[in-house]
CSV table of C-alpha atoms and ligand atoms in Angstrom, one decimal:
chain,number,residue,atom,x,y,z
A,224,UNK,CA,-19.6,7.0,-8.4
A,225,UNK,CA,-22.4,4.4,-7.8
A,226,UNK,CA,-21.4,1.5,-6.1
A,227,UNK,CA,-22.7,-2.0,-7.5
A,228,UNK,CA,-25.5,-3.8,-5.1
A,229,UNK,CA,-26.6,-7.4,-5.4
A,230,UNK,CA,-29.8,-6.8,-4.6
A,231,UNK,CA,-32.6,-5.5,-2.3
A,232,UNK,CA,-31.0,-5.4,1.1
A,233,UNK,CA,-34.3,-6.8,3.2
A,234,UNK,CA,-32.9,-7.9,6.5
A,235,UNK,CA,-32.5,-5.1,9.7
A,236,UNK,CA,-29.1,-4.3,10.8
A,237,UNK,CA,-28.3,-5.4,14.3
A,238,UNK,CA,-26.7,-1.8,14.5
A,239,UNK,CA,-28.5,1.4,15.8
A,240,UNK,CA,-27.0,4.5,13.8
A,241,UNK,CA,-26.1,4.4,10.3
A,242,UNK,CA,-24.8,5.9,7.2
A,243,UNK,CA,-27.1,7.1,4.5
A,244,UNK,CA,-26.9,5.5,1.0
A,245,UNK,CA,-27.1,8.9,-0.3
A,246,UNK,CA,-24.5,10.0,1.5
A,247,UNK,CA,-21.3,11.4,-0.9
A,248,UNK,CA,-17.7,12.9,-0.4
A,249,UNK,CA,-16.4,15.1,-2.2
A,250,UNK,CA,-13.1,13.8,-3.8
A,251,UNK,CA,-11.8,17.2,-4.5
A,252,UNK,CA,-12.4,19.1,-1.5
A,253,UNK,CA,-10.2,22.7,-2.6
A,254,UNK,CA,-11.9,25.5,-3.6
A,255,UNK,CA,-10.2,27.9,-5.5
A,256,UNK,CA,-11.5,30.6,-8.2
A,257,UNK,CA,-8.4,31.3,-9.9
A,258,UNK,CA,-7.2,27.3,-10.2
A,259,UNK,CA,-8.7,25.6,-13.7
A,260,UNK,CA,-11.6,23.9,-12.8
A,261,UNK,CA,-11.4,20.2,-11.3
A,262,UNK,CA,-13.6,17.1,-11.8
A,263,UNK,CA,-17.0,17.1,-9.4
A,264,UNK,CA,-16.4,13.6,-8.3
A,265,UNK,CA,-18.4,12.3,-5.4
A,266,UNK,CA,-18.1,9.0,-3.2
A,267,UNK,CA,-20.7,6.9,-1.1
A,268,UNK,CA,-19.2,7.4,2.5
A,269,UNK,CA,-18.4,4.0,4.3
A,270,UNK,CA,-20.3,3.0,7.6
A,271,UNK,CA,-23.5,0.7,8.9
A,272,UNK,CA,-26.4,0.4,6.2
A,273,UNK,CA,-30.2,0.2,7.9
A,274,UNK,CA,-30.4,-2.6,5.8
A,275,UNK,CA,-28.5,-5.7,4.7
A,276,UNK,CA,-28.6,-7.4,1.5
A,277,UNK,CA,-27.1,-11.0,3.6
A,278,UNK,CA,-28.8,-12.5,6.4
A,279,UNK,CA,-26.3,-13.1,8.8
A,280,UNK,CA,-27.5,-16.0,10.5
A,281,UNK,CA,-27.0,-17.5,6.8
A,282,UNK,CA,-23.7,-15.9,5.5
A,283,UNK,CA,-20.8,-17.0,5.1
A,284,UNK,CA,-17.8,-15.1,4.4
A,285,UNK,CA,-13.8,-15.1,3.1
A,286,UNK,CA,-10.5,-13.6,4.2
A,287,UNK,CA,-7.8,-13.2,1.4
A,288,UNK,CA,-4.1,-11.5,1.7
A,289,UNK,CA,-2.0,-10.8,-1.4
A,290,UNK,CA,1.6,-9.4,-2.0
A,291,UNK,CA,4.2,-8.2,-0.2
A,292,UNK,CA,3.8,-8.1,3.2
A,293,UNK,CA,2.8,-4.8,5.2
A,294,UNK,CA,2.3,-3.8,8.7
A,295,UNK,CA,-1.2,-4.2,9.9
A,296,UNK,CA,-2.1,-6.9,7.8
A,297,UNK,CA,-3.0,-9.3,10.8
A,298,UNK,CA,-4.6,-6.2,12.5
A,299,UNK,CA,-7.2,-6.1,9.1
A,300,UNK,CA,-7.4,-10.1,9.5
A,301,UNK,CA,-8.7,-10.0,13.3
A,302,UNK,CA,-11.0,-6.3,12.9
A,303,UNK,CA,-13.1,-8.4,9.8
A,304,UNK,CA,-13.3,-11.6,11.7
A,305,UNK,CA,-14.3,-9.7,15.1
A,306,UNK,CA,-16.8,-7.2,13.2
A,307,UNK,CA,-18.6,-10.2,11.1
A,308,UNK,CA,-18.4,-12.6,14.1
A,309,UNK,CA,-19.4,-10.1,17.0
A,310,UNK,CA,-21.3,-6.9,15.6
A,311,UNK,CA,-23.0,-9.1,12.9
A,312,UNK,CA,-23.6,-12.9,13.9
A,313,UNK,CA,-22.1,-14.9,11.4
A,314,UNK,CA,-20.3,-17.8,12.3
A,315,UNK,CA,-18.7,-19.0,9.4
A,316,UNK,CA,-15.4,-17.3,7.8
A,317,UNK,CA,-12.9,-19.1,6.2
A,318,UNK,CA,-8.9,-17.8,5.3
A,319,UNK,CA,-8.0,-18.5,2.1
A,320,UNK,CA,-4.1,-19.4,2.3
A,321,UNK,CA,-0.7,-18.1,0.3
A,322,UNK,CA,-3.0,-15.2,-1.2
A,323,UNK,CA,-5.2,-15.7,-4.6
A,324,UNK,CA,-3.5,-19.1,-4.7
A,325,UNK,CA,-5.6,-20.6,-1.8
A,326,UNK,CA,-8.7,-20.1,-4.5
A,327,UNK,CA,-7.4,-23.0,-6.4
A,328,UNK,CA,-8.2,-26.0,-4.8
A,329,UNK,CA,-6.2,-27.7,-6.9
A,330,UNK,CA,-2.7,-25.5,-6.0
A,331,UNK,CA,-3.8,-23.8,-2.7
A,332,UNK,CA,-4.2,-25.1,0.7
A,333,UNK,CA,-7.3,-25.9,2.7
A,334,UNK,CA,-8.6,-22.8,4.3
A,335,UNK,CA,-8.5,-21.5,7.6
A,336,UNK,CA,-11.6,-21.7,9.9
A,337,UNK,CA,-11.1,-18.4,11.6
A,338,UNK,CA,-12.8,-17.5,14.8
A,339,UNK,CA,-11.8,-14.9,17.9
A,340,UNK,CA,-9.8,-17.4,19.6
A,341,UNK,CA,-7.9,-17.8,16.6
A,342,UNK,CA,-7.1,-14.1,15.6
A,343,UNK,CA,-7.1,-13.2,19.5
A,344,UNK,CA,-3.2,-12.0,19.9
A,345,UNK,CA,-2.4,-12.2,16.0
A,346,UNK,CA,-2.5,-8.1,15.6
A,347,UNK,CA,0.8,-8.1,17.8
A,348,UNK,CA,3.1,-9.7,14.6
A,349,UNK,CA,4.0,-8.8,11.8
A,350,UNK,CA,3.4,-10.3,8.4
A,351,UNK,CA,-0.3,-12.3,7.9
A,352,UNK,CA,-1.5,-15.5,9.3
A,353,UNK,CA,-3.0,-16.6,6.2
A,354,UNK,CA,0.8,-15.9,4.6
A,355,UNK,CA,1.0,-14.3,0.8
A,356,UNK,CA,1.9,-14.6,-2.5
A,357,UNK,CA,1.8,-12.6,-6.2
A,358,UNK,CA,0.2,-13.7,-8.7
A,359,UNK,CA,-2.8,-14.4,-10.7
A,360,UNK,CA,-5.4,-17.0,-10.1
A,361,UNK,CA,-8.1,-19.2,-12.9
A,362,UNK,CA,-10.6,-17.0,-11.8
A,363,UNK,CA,-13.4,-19.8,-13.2
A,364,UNK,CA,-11.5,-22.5,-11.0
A,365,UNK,CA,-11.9,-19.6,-7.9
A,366,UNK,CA,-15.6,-18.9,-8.2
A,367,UNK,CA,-16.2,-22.5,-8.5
A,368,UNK,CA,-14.5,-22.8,-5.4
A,369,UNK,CA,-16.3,-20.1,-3.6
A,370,UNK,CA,-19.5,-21.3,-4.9
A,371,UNK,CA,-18.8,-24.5,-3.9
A,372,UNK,CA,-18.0,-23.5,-0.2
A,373,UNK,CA,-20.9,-21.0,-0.1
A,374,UNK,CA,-18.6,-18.0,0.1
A,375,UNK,CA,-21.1,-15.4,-0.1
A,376,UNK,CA,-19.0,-12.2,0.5
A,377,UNK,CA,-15.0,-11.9,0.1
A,378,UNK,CA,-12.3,-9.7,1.7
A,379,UNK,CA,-9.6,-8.9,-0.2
A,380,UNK,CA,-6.8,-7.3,0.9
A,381,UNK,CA,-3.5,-6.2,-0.9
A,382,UNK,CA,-2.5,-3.7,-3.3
A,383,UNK,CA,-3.8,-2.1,-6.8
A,384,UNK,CA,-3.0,-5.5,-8.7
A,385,UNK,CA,-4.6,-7.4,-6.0
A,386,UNK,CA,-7.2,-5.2,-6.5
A,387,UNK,CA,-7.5,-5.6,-10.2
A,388,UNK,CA,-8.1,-9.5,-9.5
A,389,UNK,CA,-10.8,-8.6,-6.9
A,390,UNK,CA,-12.8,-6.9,-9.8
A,391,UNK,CA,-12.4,-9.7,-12.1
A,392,UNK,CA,-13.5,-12.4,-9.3
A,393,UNK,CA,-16.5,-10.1,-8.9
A,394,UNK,CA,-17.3,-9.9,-12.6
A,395,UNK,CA,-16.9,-13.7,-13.2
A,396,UNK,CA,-19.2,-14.3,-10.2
A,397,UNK,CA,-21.8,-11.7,-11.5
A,398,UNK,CA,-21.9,-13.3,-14.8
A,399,UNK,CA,-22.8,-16.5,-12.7
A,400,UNK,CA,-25.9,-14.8,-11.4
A,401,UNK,CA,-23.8,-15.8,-8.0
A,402,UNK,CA,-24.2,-13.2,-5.6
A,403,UNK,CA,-21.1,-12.5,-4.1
A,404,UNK,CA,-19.4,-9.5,-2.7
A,405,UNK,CA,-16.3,-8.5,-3.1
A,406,UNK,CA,-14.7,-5.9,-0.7
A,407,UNK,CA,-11.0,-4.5,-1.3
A,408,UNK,CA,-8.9,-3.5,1.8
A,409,UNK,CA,-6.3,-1.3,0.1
A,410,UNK,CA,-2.8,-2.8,1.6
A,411,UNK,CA,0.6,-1.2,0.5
A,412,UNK,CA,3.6,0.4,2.4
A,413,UNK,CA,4.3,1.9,-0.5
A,414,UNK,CA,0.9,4.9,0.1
A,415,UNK,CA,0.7,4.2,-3.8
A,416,UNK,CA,-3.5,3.9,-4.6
A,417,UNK,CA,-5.3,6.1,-5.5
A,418,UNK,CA,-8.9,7.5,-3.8
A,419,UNK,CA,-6.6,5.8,-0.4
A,420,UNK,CA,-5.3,9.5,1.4
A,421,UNK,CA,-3.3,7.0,3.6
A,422,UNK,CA,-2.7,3.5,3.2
A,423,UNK,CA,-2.2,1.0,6.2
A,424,UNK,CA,1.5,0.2,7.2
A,425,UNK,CA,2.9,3.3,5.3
A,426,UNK,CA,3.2,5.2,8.3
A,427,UNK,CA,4.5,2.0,10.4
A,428,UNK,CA,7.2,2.0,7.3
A,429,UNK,CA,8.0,5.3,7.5
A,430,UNK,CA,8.6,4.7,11.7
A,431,UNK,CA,11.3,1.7,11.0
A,432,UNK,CA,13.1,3.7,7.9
A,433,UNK,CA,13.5,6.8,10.2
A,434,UNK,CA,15.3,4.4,12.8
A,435,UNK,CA,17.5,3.1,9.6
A,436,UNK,CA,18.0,7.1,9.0
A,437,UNK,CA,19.0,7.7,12.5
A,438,UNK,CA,21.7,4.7,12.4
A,439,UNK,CA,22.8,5.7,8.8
A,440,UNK,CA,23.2,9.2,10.1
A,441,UNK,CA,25.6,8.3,13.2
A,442,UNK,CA,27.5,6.2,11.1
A,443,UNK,CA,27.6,9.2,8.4
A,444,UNK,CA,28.7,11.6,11.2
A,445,UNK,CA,31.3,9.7,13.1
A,446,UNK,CA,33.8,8.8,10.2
A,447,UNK,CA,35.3,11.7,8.3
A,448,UNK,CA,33.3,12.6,5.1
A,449,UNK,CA,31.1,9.6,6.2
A,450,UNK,CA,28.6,8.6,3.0
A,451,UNK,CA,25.4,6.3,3.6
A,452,UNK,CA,23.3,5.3,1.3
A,453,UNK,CA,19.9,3.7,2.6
A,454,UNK,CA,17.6,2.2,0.2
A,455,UNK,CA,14.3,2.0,0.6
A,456,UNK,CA,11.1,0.3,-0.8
A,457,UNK,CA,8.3,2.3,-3.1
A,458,UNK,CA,8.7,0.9,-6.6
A,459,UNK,CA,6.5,3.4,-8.5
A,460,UNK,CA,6.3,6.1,-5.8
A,461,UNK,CA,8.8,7.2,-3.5
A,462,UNK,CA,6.0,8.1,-0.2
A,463,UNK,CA,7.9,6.3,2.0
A,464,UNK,CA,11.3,7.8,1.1
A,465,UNK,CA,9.5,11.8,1.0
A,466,UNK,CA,7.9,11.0,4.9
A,467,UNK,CA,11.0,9.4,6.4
A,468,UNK,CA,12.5,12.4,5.2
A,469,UNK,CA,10.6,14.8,6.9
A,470,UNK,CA,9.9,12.6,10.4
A,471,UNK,CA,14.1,11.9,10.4
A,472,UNK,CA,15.4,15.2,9.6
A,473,UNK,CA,18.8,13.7,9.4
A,474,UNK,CA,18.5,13.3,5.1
A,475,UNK,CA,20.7,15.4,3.0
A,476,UNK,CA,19.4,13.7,-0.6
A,477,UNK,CA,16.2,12.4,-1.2
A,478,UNK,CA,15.5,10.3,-5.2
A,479,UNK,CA,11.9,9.6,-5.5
A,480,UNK,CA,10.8,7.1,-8.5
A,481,UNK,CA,8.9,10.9,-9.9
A,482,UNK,CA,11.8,12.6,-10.0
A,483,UNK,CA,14.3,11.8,-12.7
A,484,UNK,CA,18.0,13.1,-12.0
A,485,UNK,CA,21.3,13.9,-13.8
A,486,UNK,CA,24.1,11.8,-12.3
A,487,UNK,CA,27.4,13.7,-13.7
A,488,UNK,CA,28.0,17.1,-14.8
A,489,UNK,CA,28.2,20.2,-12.6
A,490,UNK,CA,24.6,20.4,-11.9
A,491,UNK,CA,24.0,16.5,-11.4
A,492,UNK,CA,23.8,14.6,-8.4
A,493,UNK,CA,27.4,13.7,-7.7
A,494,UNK,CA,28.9,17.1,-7.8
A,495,UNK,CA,26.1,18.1,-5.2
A,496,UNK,CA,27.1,14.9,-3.2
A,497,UNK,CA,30.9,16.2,-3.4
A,498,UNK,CA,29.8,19.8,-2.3
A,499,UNK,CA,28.1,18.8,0.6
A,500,UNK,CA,31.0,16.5,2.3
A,501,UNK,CA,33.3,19.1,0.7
A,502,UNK,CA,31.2,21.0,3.1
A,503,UNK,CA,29.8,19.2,6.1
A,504,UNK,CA,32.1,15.9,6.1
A,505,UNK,CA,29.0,13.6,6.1
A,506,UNK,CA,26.0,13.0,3.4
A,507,UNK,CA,23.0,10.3,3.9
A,508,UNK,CA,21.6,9.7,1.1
A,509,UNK,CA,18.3,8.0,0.8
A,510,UNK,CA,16.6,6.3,-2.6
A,511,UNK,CA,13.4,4.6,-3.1
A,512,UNK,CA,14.1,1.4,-5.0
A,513,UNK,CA,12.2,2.9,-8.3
A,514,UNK,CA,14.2,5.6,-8.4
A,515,UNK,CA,16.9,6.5,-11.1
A,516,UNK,CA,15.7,4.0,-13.1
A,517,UNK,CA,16.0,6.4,-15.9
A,518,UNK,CA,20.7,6.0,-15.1
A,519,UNK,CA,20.3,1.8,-15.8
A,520,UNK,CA,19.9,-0.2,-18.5
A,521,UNK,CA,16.2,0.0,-19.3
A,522,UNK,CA,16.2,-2.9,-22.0
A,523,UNK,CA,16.3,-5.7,-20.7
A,524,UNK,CA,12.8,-5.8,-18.6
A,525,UNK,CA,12.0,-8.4,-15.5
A,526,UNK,CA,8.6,-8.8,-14.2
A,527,UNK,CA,7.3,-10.7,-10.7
A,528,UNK,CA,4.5,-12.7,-10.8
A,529,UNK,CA,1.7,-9.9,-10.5
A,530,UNK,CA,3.2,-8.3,-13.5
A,531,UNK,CA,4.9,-5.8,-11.8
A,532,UNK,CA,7.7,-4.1,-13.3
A,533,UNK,CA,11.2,-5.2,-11.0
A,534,UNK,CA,13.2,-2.4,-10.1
A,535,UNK,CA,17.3,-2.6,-11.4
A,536,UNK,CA,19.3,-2.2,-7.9
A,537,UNK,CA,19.5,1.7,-7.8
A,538,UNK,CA,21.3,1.2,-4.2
A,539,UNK,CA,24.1,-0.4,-5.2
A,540,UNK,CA,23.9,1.0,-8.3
A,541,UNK,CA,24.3,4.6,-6.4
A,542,UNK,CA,27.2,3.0,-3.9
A,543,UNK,CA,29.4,2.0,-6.9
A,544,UNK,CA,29.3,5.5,-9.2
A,545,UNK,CA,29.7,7.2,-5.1
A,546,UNK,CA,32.7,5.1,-4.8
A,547,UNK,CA,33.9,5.7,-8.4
A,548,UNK,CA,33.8,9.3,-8.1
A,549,UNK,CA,35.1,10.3,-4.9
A,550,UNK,CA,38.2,8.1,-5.9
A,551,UNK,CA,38.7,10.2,-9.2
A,552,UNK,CA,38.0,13.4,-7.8
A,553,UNK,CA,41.1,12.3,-5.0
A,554,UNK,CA,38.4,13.2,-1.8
A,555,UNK,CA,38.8,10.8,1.2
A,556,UNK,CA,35.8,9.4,1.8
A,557,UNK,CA,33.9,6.3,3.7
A,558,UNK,CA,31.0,4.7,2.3
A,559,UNK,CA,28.7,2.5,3.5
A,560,UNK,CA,25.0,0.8,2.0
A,561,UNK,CA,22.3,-0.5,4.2
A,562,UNK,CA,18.9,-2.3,2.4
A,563,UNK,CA,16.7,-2.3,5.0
A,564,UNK,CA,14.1,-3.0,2.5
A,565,UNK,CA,11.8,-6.1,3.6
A,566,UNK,CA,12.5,-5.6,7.4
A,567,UNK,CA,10.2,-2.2,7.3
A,568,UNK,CA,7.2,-4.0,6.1
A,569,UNK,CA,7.8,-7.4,8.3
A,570,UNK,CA,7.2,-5.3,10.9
A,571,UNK,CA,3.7,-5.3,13.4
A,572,UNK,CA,1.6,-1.9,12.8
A,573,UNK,CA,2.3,1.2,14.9
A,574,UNK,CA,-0.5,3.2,16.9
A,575,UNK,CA,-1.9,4.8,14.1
A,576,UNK,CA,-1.8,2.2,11.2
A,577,UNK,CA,-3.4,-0.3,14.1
A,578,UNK,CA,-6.3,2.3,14.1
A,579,UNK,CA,-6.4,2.2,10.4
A,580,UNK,CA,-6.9,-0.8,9.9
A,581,UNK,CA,-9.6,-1.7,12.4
A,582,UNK,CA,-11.4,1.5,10.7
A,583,UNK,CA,-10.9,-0.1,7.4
A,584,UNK,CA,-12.2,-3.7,8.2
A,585,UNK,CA,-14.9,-2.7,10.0
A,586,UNK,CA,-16.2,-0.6,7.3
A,587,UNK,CA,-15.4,-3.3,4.4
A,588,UNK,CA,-17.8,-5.6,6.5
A,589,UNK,CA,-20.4,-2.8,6.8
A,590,UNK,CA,-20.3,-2.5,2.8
A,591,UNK,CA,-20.3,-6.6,2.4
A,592,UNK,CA,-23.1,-7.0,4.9
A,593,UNK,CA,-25.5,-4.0,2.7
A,594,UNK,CA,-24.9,-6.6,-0.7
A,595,UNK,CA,-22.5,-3.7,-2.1
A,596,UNK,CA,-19.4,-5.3,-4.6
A,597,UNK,CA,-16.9,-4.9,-6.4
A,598,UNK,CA,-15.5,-1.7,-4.5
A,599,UNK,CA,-12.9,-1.2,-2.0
A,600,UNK,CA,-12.4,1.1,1.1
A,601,UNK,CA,-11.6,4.0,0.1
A,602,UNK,CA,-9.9,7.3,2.8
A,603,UNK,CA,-10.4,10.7,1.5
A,604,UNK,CA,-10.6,13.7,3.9
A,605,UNK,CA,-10.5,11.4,6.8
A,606,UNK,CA,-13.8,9.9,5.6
A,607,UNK,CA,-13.7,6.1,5.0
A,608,UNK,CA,-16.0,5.7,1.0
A,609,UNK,CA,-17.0,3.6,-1.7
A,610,UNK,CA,-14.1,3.5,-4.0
A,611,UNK,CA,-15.8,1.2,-7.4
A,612,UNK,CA,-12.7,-1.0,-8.1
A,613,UNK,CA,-12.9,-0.2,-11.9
A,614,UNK,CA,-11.9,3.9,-11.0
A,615,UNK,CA,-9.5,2.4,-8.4
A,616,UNK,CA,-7.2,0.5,-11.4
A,617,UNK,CA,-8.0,3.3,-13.8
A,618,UNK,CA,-5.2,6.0,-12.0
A,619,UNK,CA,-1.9,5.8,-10.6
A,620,UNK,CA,-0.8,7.8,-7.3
A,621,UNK,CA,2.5,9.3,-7.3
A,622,UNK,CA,4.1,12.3,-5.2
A,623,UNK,CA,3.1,15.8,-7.0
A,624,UNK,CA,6.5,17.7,-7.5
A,625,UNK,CA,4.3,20.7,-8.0
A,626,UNK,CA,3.3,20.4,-4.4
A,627,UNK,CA,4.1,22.2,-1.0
A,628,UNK,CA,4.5,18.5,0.9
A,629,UNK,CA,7.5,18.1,-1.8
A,630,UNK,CA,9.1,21.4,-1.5
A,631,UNK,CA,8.9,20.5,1.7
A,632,UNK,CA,10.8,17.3,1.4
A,633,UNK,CA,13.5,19.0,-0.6
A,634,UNK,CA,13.7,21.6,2.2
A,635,UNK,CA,13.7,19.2,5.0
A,636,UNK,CA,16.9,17.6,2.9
A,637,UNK,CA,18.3,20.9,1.9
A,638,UNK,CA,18.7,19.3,-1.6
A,639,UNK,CA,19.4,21.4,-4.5
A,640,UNK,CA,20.5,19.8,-7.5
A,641,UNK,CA,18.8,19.2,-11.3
A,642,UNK,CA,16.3,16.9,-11.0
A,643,UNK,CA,13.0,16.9,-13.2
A,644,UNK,CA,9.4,14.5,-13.6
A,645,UNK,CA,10.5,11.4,-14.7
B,891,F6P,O1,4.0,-4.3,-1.7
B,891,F6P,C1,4.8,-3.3,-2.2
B,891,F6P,C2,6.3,-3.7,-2.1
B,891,F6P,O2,6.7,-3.8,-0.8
B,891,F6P,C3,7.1,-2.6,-2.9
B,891,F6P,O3,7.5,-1.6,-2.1
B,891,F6P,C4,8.2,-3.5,-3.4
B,891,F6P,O4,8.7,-3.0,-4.5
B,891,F6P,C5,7.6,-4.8,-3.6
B,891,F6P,O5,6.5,-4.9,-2.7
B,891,F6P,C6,8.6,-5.9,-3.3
B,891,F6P,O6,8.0,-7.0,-3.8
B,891,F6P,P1,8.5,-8.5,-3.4
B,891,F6P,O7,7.7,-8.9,-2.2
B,891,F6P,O8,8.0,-9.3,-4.6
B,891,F6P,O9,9.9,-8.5,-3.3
């Protein structure tokens, strides 16, 4: 997968040891004689180039954030501007405001001048500095703009439709003849994109909904046949729900967005909620927001502004059949709901995401420095690579229900009841 370069990359590197451009991961890295045989497909590894396409004395470079909010996004914002300011020279970076919309001169804001001072104590908050939003932009209007402030290589950081607009800013760019490089930072709590192993925030995510779990749990525990449902966030994948899982312990049901379920009948989901406090006098149950979409009415569609597919409310959609059912089937029962939904992303990164991202900005700088576009920063087998954004929106990422990691999930929850690939 050969990544797209501007041009001859002339000017020495103010680095001393580098990456090869020759240098490849393998995406699939499982051997095994007896499996059908899988797709060869290798990556450029991530890291310093000898040589840079961009002069740094002469660059300029932008700062984008798009989407929902995630932990660690500040963290991505100060690693870029620290790397291009302090490894490489340049002197000149600009954050575009409220996400794509900060292209448009004629909707957006004027950007940020960003320097160390400014982005010295940002990484301990959550949420971005240079604020978000969904939705497209003119991408005409935005290369105008770029061109017009001599934006010679852009950051972009947000999730696989974020990433989608990165490639077409590249491509409108390129047929310009202006040579700018786009860099994608892969951003969502959700762990949802693919050629990513482990995105930044998701494991910050999973830390705050294992808290929820713990509460949801006491509360579960210290009322007679004490029911809690937690919903959690992952629209097309339920990551988040499968890890909180495993790091609380304390889950009894876990509904992924993958896994479609039967709600009635003797091997659906409420007879095996009713068997367990028949049982053991408490149940949590915790539900990705994308999950059970299959149980709603599927007609009537709602989109955001990205053109992403909004999620009917399984939580309270769950809370009320619960409620239903343990009233008809005569079972005393308490039941409570908590949506802790936006206040696990709002959150500042943990440990390990905070390393994450200061891995993935630094090499995203690396890339924009060598002249490479239209890729983003890929993690596969701990090795940060060259992900070309085209392959990046050609896939989806979703838990594999074939998997040990999910028959581990289901065994963590002791769940056993019909569920199938939605
Ligand atoms: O960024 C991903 C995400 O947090 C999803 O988990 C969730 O479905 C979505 O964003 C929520 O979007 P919004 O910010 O538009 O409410």
């Amino acid at each position: 997968m050969n990544i797209t370069v501007l041009g001859e990359a002339r000017h020495a590197s103010p680095l001393s040891c580098f990456v090869s451009d020759k240098a490849r991961v393998l995406f699939n890295a499982i051997v095994d004689p007896d499996a059908p045989p899988t797709e060869e497909l290798l990556l450029e590894v991530a890291g310093p180039r000898e040589k840079l396409f961009f002069d740094p004395k002469k660059t300029r470079a932008g700062i984008v954030t798009c989407g929902g909010l995630c932990p660690g996004l500040n963290n991505v914002i100060r690693s870029l501007v620290l790397q291009l300011h302090h490894v490489y020279g340049l002197r000149e970076i600009l954050g575009f405001v409220n996400g794509y919309q900060g292209l448009d001169p004629w909707r957006g804001e004027e950007p940020i001048p960003l320097t160390p001072a400014f982005v010295e104590n940002i990484h301990k908050e959550g949420g971005s500095v240079l604020n978000t939003s969904r939705g497209p932009v003119d991408v005409s209007v935005a290369v105008d703009n770029l061109i017009r402030r001599k934006i010679d290589m852009l950051f972009v950081v947000g999730g696989d439709g974020t990433q989608r607009g990165g490639a077409a800013l590249f491509q409108e760019a390129k047929s310009r003849g202006h040579a700018l490089a786009v860099v994608g930072i892969p951003k969502t709590i959700d762990n949802d994109v693919p050629f990513v192993s482990r995105t930044f925030g998701y494991l910050s995510a999973v830390e705050e909904a294992t808290k929820v779990i713990t509460c949801a749990h006491t509360e579960a525990h210290s009322v007679h046949n004490g029911i809690v449902v937690v919903k959690i966030m992952g629209r097309n994948a339920g990551f988040i729900a499968a890890g909180a899982t495993i790091a609380s312990q304390d889950v009894n049901f876990t509904l992924v967005p993958e896994a479609a379920f039967v709600l009635d009948g003797e091997n659906g989901f409420l007879a095996a909620l009713k068997k367990r406090v028949v049982e053991r006098a408490h149940a949590v149950i915790l539900v990705a927001e994308g999950a059970g979409q299959h149980l709603m009415d599927t007609h009537e569609k709602q989109f955001d502004a990205s053109g992403n597919l909004k999620s009917k409310d399984i939580g309270i959609f769950l809370r009320d059949h619960i409620d239903a059912y343990f009233k008809q089937e005569g079972i005393p029962f308490t039941l409570r709901y908590i949506d802790p939904s936006y206040i696990v992303r709002s959150v500042p990164a943990g440990a390990e995401d905070a390393i994450l991202c200061d891995f993935f900005a630094r090499n995203a700088v690396h890339a924009a420095m060598a002249g490479k576009t239209g890729l983003v920063i890929g993690l596969q087998h701990d090795v940060f690579t060259h992900v070309p954004i085209e392959l990046l929106a050609s896939r989806k990422k979703q838990l594999d229900l074939s998997s040990p990691a999910w028959q581990g999930v289901l065994a963590a929850a002791g769940q056993d009841f019909a569920h199938f690939p939605a």
